[in-house]
CSV table of C-alpha atoms in Angstrom, one decimal:
chain,number,residue,atom,x,y,z
A,1,UNK,CA,42.8,33.8,6.1
A,2,UNK,CA,41.5,31.2,3.7
A,3,UNK,CA,42.9,27.8,5.3
A,4,UNK,CA,39.8,26.7,7.2
A,5,UNK,CA,37.8,23.7,5.5
A,6,UNK,CA,35.0,23.8,7.3
A,7,UNK,CA,32.1,22.3,5.6
A,8,UNK,CA,29.9,24.1,3.4
A,9,UNK,CA,26.1,24.3,4.0
A,10,UNK,CA,23.6,23.3,1.2
A,11,UNK,CA,20.3,25.3,0.3
A,12,UNK,CA,17.3,23.0,0.0
A,13,UNK,CA,15.1,23.6,-3.1
A,14,UNK,CA,12.5,25.4,-1.5
A,15,UNK,CA,15.2,27.7,0.2
A,16,UNK,CA,16.8,28.2,-3.4
A,17,UNK,CA,13.8,29.1,-4.9
A,18,UNK,CA,13.2,32.1,-2.2
A,19,UNK,CA,16.6,33.0,-3.0
A,20,UNK,CA,16.0,32.9,-6.9
A,21,UNK,CA,13.2,35.6,-6.1
A,22,UNK,CA,15.7,37.9,-4.3
A,23,UNK,CA,18.3,37.6,-7.1
A,24,UNK,CA,15.8,37.8,-10.0
A,25,UNK,CA,15.1,40.9,-8.3
A,26,UNK,CA,18.6,42.5,-7.9
A,27,UNK,CA,19.0,41.6,-11.7
A,28,UNK,CA,16.1,43.4,-12.8
A,29,UNK,CA,16.9,46.8,-11.1
A,30,UNK,CA,20.6,46.4,-12.6
A,31,UNK,CA,19.0,46.2,-15.9
A,32,UNK,CA,16.6,48.9,-15.1
A,33,UNK,CA,19.9,51.0,-13.9
A,34,UNK,CA,21.9,50.1,-16.9
A,35,UNK,CA,19.4,52.4,-19.1
A,36,UNK,CA,19.7,54.7,-16.7
A,37,UNK,CA,23.6,55.4,-16.2
A,38,UNK,CA,24.1,58.1,-18.9
A,39,UNK,CA,25.7,61.6,-18.7
A,40,UNK,CA,24.1,63.9,-16.4
A,41,UNK,CA,22.7,61.5,-13.9
A,42,UNK,CA,24.1,61.6,-10.7
A,43,UNK,CA,24.8,58.9,-8.5
A,44,UNK,CA,22.1,59.7,-5.9
A,45,UNK,CA,19.8,59.4,-8.6
A,46,UNK,CA,20.8,55.9,-9.4
A,47,UNK,CA,20.6,55.3,-5.7
A,48,UNK,CA,16.9,56.3,-5.7
A,49,UNK,CA,15.7,54.8,-8.4
A,50,UNK,CA,16.8,51.7,-7.3
A,51,UNK,CA,15.2,51.9,-3.7
A,52,UNK,CA,12.3,52.5,-5.1
A,53,UNK,CA,12.1,49.5,-7.8
A,54,UNK,CA,13.0,47.0,-4.9
A,55,UNK,CA,10.6,48.4,-2.6
A,56,UNK,CA,7.7,48.7,-4.9
A,57,UNK,CA,8.7,45.0,-6.0
A,58,UNK,CA,8.5,43.6,-2.4
A,59,UNK,CA,12.0,43.5,-1.3
A,60,UNK,CA,14.3,45.6,0.8
A,61,UNK,CA,17.8,47.4,-0.4
A,62,UNK,CA,19.9,44.8,1.7
A,63,UNK,CA,23.0,47.5,1.6
A,64,UNK,CA,20.8,49.3,4.2
A,65,UNK,CA,20.8,46.3,6.6
A,66,UNK,CA,24.8,46.8,6.9
A,67,UNK,CA,25.8,49.1,9.6
A,68,UNK,CA,26.9,52.6,9.2
A,69,UNK,CA,25.4,52.1,5.5
A,70,UNK,CA,22.3,54.1,4.2
A,71,UNK,CA,22.4,53.6,1.0
A,72,UNK,CA,20.7,50.9,-1.4
A,73,UNK,CA,23.9,50.8,-4.0
A,74,UNK,CA,27.4,51.4,-4.0
A,75,UNK,CA,28.4,53.5,-6.9
A,76,UNK,CA,32.4,53.2,-7.5
A,77,UNK,CA,33.4,56.0,-10.7
A,78,UNK,CA,36.7,55.2,-12.4
A,79,UNK,CA,39.5,55.3,-10.0
A,80,UNK,CA,36.9,54.0,-6.9
A,81,UNK,CA,37.1,50.0,-6.6
A,82,UNK,CA,34.2,49.4,-4.4
A,83,UNK,CA,31.8,50.9,-1.8
A,84,UNK,CA,31.5,54.4,-3.6
A,85,UNK,CA,28.8,55.9,-1.6
A,86,UNK,CA,25.9,57.9,-4.0
A,87,UNK,CA,25.7,61.5,-3.8
A,88,UNK,CA,26.2,64.3,-6.0
A,89,UNK,CA,28.8,63.3,-8.3
A,90,UNK,CA,27.6,64.1,-11.7
A,91,UNK,CA,28.4,61.2,-14.3
A,92,UNK,CA,30.6,62.4,-17.3
A,93,UNK,CA,30.5,60.9,-20.5
A,94,UNK,CA,33.5,58.2,-20.6
A,95,UNK,CA,33.5,57.5,-16.9
A,96,UNK,CA,33.6,54.2,-15.8
A,97,UNK,CA,31.0,53.2,-13.6
A,98,UNK,CA,30.6,50.1,-11.5
A,99,UNK,CA,27.0,49.7,-9.8
A,100,UNK,CA,26.7,47.2,-7.2
A,101,UNK,CA,23.2,46.4,-5.4
A,102,UNK,CA,21.5,43.9,-3.2
A,103,UNK,CA,18.0,42.9,-2.3
A,104,UNK,CA,16.2,41.0,0.4
A,105,UNK,CA,12.9,39.0,-0.3
A,106,UNK,CA,11.2,37.2,2.4
A,107,UNK,CA,14.6,36.7,4.5
A,108,UNK,CA,16.6,35.6,1.5
A,109,UNK,CA,19.4,37.5,0.0
A,110,UNK,CA,20.6,38.8,-3.5
A,111,UNK,CA,23.7,40.4,-4.6
A,112,UNK,CA,25.2,41.6,-8.2
A,113,UNK,CA,27.3,44.4,-10.0
A,114,UNK,CA,27.9,45.6,-13.2
A,115,UNK,CA,30.5,48.1,-14.6
A,116,UNK,CA,29.9,50.1,-17.7
A,117,UNK,CA,31.2,53.3,-19.5
A,118,UNK,CA,29.1,56.5,-19.3
A,119,UNK,CA,27.6,57.1,-22.8
A,120,UNK,CA,28.4,53.6,-24.2
A,121,UNK,CA,31.2,52.3,-26.3
A,122,UNK,CA,31.5,55.7,-28.6
A,123,UNK,CA,32.7,57.8,-25.7
A,124,UNK,CA,34.9,55.1,-24.1
A,125,UNK,CA,38.6,54.5,-24.2
A,126,UNK,CA,39.9,51.3,-26.1
A,127,UNK,CA,41.7,50.2,-22.4
A,128,UNK,CA,38.5,50.8,-20.8
A,129,UNK,CA,36.4,48.8,-22.9
A,130,UNK,CA,38.9,46.1,-22.6
A,131,UNK,CA,39.4,46.0,-18.8
A,132,UNK,CA,35.5,45.6,-18.5
A,133,UNK,CA,35.2,42.8,-20.8
A,134,UNK,CA,38.3,41.0,-19.2
A,135,UNK,CA,36.4,41.3,-15.6
A,136,UNK,CA,33.0,40.0,-16.9
A,137,UNK,CA,34.8,37.3,-18.5
A,138,UNK,CA,36.8,36.4,-15.3
A,139,UNK,CA,33.4,36.5,-13.5
A,140,UNK,CA,32.0,33.5,-15.6
A,141,UNK,CA,35.3,31.4,-15.8
A,142,UNK,CA,35.7,31.6,-11.7
A,143,UNK,CA,31.3,30.8,-11.8
A,144,UNK,CA,31.7,28.0,-14.3
A,145,UNK,CA,34.8,26.5,-12.2
A,146,UNK,CA,32.2,25.5,-9.6
A,147,UNK,CA,31.1,22.0,-9.4
A,148,UNK,CA,29.6,19.8,-6.9
A,149,UNK,CA,32.3,17.9,-5.1
A,150,UNK,CA,35.1,20.3,-6.5
A,151,UNK,CA,37.2,22.6,-4.2
A,152,UNK,CA,35.4,26.3,-3.6
A,153,UNK,CA,38.9,27.8,-4.4
A,154,UNK,CA,38.7,26.6,-7.8
A,155,UNK,CA,37.1,29.8,-8.4
A,156,UNK,CA,40.4,32.0,-8.0
A,157,UNK,CA,42.4,29.7,-10.2
A,158,UNK,CA,39.8,30.3,-12.8
A,159,UNK,CA,39.5,34.1,-12.3
A,160,UNK,CA,43.2,34.4,-12.2
A,161,UNK,CA,44.1,32.4,-15.4
A,162,UNK,CA,41.2,34.0,-17.1
A,163,UNK,CA,42.8,37.7,-16.2
A,164,UNK,CA,46.1,36.4,-16.8
A,165,UNK,CA,44.8,35.0,-20.9
A,166,UNK,CA,43.2,38.8,-21.1
A,167,UNK,CA,45.9,40.4,-20.1
A,168,UNK,CA,48.5,38.5,-22.8
A,169,UNK,CA,45.8,38.8,-25.5
A,170,UNK,CA,45.1,42.7,-25.0
A,171,UNK,CA,49.1,43.6,-24.3
A,172,UNK,CA,48.2,45.1,-21.0
A,173,UNK,CA,48.5,44.8,-17.4
A,174,UNK,CA,45.9,43.9,-15.0
A,175,UNK,CA,45.9,44.1,-11.3
A,176,UNK,CA,43.1,41.6,-9.5
A,177,UNK,CA,42.4,43.0,-6.4
A,178,UNK,CA,43.3,40.9,-3.1
A,179,UNK,CA,42.0,42.8,0.0
A,180,UNK,CA,37.9,42.5,-1.0
A,181,UNK,CA,36.6,39.3,-1.8
A,182,UNK,CA,33.4,37.0,-2.6
A,183,UNK,CA,31.7,35.7,0.0
A,184,UNK,CA,28.5,33.2,1.0
A,185,UNK,CA,25.1,34.6,0.8
A,186,UNK,CA,21.8,33.5,2.3
A,187,UNK,CA,19.8,34.9,4.7
A,188,UNK,CA,22.4,37.4,5.4
A,189,UNK,CA,24.1,39.2,2.2
A,190,UNK,CA,27.9,38.7,3.8
A,191,UNK,CA,28.2,35.1,5.1
A,192,UNK,CA,31.2,32.9,5.5
A,193,UNK,CA,32.9,31.6,3.3
A,194,UNK,CA,35.0,34.1,1.8
A,195,UNK,CA,35.9,33.4,-1.8
A,196,UNK,CA,38.9,34.4,-3.3
A,197,UNK,CA,39.4,36.3,-6.6
A,198,UNK,CA,42.7,35.3,-7.4
A,199,UNK,CA,44.6,31.5,-6.7
A,200,UNK,CA,46.0,30.5,-3.4
A,201,UNK,CA,47.8,27.6,-2.4
A,202,UNK,CA,44.7,26.4,-0.3
A,203,UNK,CA,42.2,24.3,-2.2
A,204,UNK,CA,39.4,25.0,0.3
A,205,UNK,CA,36.3,23.3,1.6
A,206,UNK,CA,34.4,21.1,-1.1
A,207,UNK,CA,31.4,22.7,-2.8
A,208,UNK,CA,28.3,20.7,-1.8
A,209,UNK,CA,24.6,20.4,-3.8
A,210,UNK,CA,22.9,23.7,-2.9
A,211,UNK,CA,25.6,26.1,-1.9
A,212,UNK,CA,25.1,29.6,-2.8
A,213,UNK,CA,28.0,32.2,-2.8
A,214,UNK,CA,28.5,35.6,-4.5
A,215,UNK,CA,31.9,36.1,-6.8
A,216,UNK,CA,32.9,39.1,-7.3
A,217,UNK,CA,36.1,39.7,-9.2
A,218,UNK,CA,37.5,43.2,-8.9
A,219,UNK,CA,40.4,44.0,-11.4
A,220,UNK,CA,42.8,47.4,-12.3
A,221,UNK,CA,44.5,48.9,-15.1
A,222,UNK,CA,47.6,49.0,-12.8
A,223,UNK,CA,48.7,47.6,-9.5
A,224,UNK,CA,46.8,45.9,-6.6
A,225,UNK,CA,47.3,48.5,-4.0
A,226,UNK,CA,44.2,50.2,-2.8
A,227,UNK,CA,43.4,53.1,0.0
A,228,UNK,CA,40.1,53.6,1.7
A,229,UNK,CA,38.9,57.5,1.5
A,230,UNK,CA,38.1,59.5,4.5
A,231,UNK,CA,34.3,58.3,4.0
A,232,UNK,CA,35.4,55.2,5.4
A,233,UNK,CA,33.7,53.2,2.8
A,234,UNK,CA,34.8,54.1,-0.6
A,235,UNK,CA,38.3,52.1,-1.9
A,236,UNK,CA,40.0,53.5,-4.7
A,237,UNK,CA,43.3,52.6,-6.5
A,238,UNK,CA,46.8,53.9,-5.2
A,239,UNK,CA,48.0,54.8,-8.7
A,240,UNK,CA,44.7,56.2,-9.7
A,241,UNK,CA,43.9,53.8,-12.8
A,242,UNK,CA,40.5,52.9,-12.9
A,243,UNK,CA,38.8,49.5,-12.1
A,244,UNK,CA,36.3,47.5,-12.9
A,245,UNK,CA,33.7,45.0,-10.8
A,246,UNK,CA,31.4,42.4,-11.8
A,247,UNK,CA,29.5,40.1,-9.5
A,248,UNK,CA,26.4,37.5,-9.2
A,249,UNK,CA,24.9,35.1,-6.6
A,250,UNK,CA,25.0,31.5,-7.4
A,251,UNK,CA,23.5,28.3,-6.6
A,252,UNK,CA,25.8,25.2,-7.2
A,253,UNK,CA,23.5,22.4,-8.0
A,254,UNK,CA,24.5,18.1,-8.6
A,255,UNK,CA,23.2,19.2,-12.1
A,256,UNK,CA,24.9,22.2,-12.9
A,257,UNK,CA,25.0,25.9,-12.1
A,258,UNK,CA,22.0,28.5,-11.6
A,259,UNK,CA,22.7,32.2,-11.3
A,260,UNK,CA,20.5,33.4,-9.2
A,261,UNK,CA,20.9,37.1,-10.2
A,262,UNK,CA,21.1,36.8,-13.8
A,263,UNK,CA,17.7,37.4,-15.4
A,264,UNK,CA,18.1,34.1,-17.9
A,265,UNK,CA,19.5,32.6,-14.7
A,266,UNK,CA,23.0,32.6,-16.7
A,267,UNK,CA,22.2,30.1,-19.2
A,268,UNK,CA,23.9,31.3,-22.1
A,269,UNK,CA,26.9,32.6,-20.1
A,270,UNK,CA,27.6,29.5,-18.6
A,271,UNK,CA,27.1,27.9,-22.1
A,272,UNK,CA,29.7,29.7,-23.3
A,273,UNK,CA,32.1,28.8,-20.7
A,274,UNK,CA,31.2,24.9,-20.8
A,275,UNK,CA,29.4,24.7,-17.8
A,276,UNK,CA,25.8,23.3,-17.2
A,277,UNK,CA,23.2,25.4,-16.5
A,278,UNK,CA,20.4,23.7,-13.8
A,279,UNK,CA,17.4,26.1,-12.7
A,280,UNK,CA,14.6,24.7,-10.5
A,281,UNK,CA,11.1,24.7,-11.9
């Protein structure tokens, strides 16, 4: 699957600035939703809030542009890994919910996700907090591995190394989902190349200035086996363990990295992982 070495394409500065508009709208939408994830809220209510916010700020919910999907978000709860369809499900204290969101602005796309515990840390199981933290840290480890001239699949090496270190530190078993991976992003939300969240034998294509990709590790408290529910979208863990999902859209530049869907551009997170921050403007 990951053996092709097609040359990657970079974006111009003008295109990256347009992608930042889309990414910033996604980041602000997720920031708004994070404050709305609380007991008693349905996942459909979150979806409606997201659609209203994106459209009122000049964007298009790009998940709705995916054939067969009619929602703004994917909301995956507890054992649901990704692609959970918003609906009547009421969030309860202690639930683990992953919120995945995308927007298109002026023909360019952003895509990002976060995972949180409903009711906050006080309502959480310790193992859920550890899983969420480990997955988020692995996202930034993967992003920090992206450098112009280096190989793309260093991302998966870094994600896997981060998760393995977290598992040893936490005394837990974490499973990195392999069936669903990151992707290129630009004039479409999902573009080539695919970007694995785990180590593969092939090094992948060489990163070029202006490349944009979405990095999105999905990690479980058990095995990596998954199944898809009868709705043909929702992916759940086969063993019923909980999962976490974090994602950002990233631009790789000669001087460093720009996390397009992070409100601060990723400056603090990149610094914490020893990576240079290189925004435009």
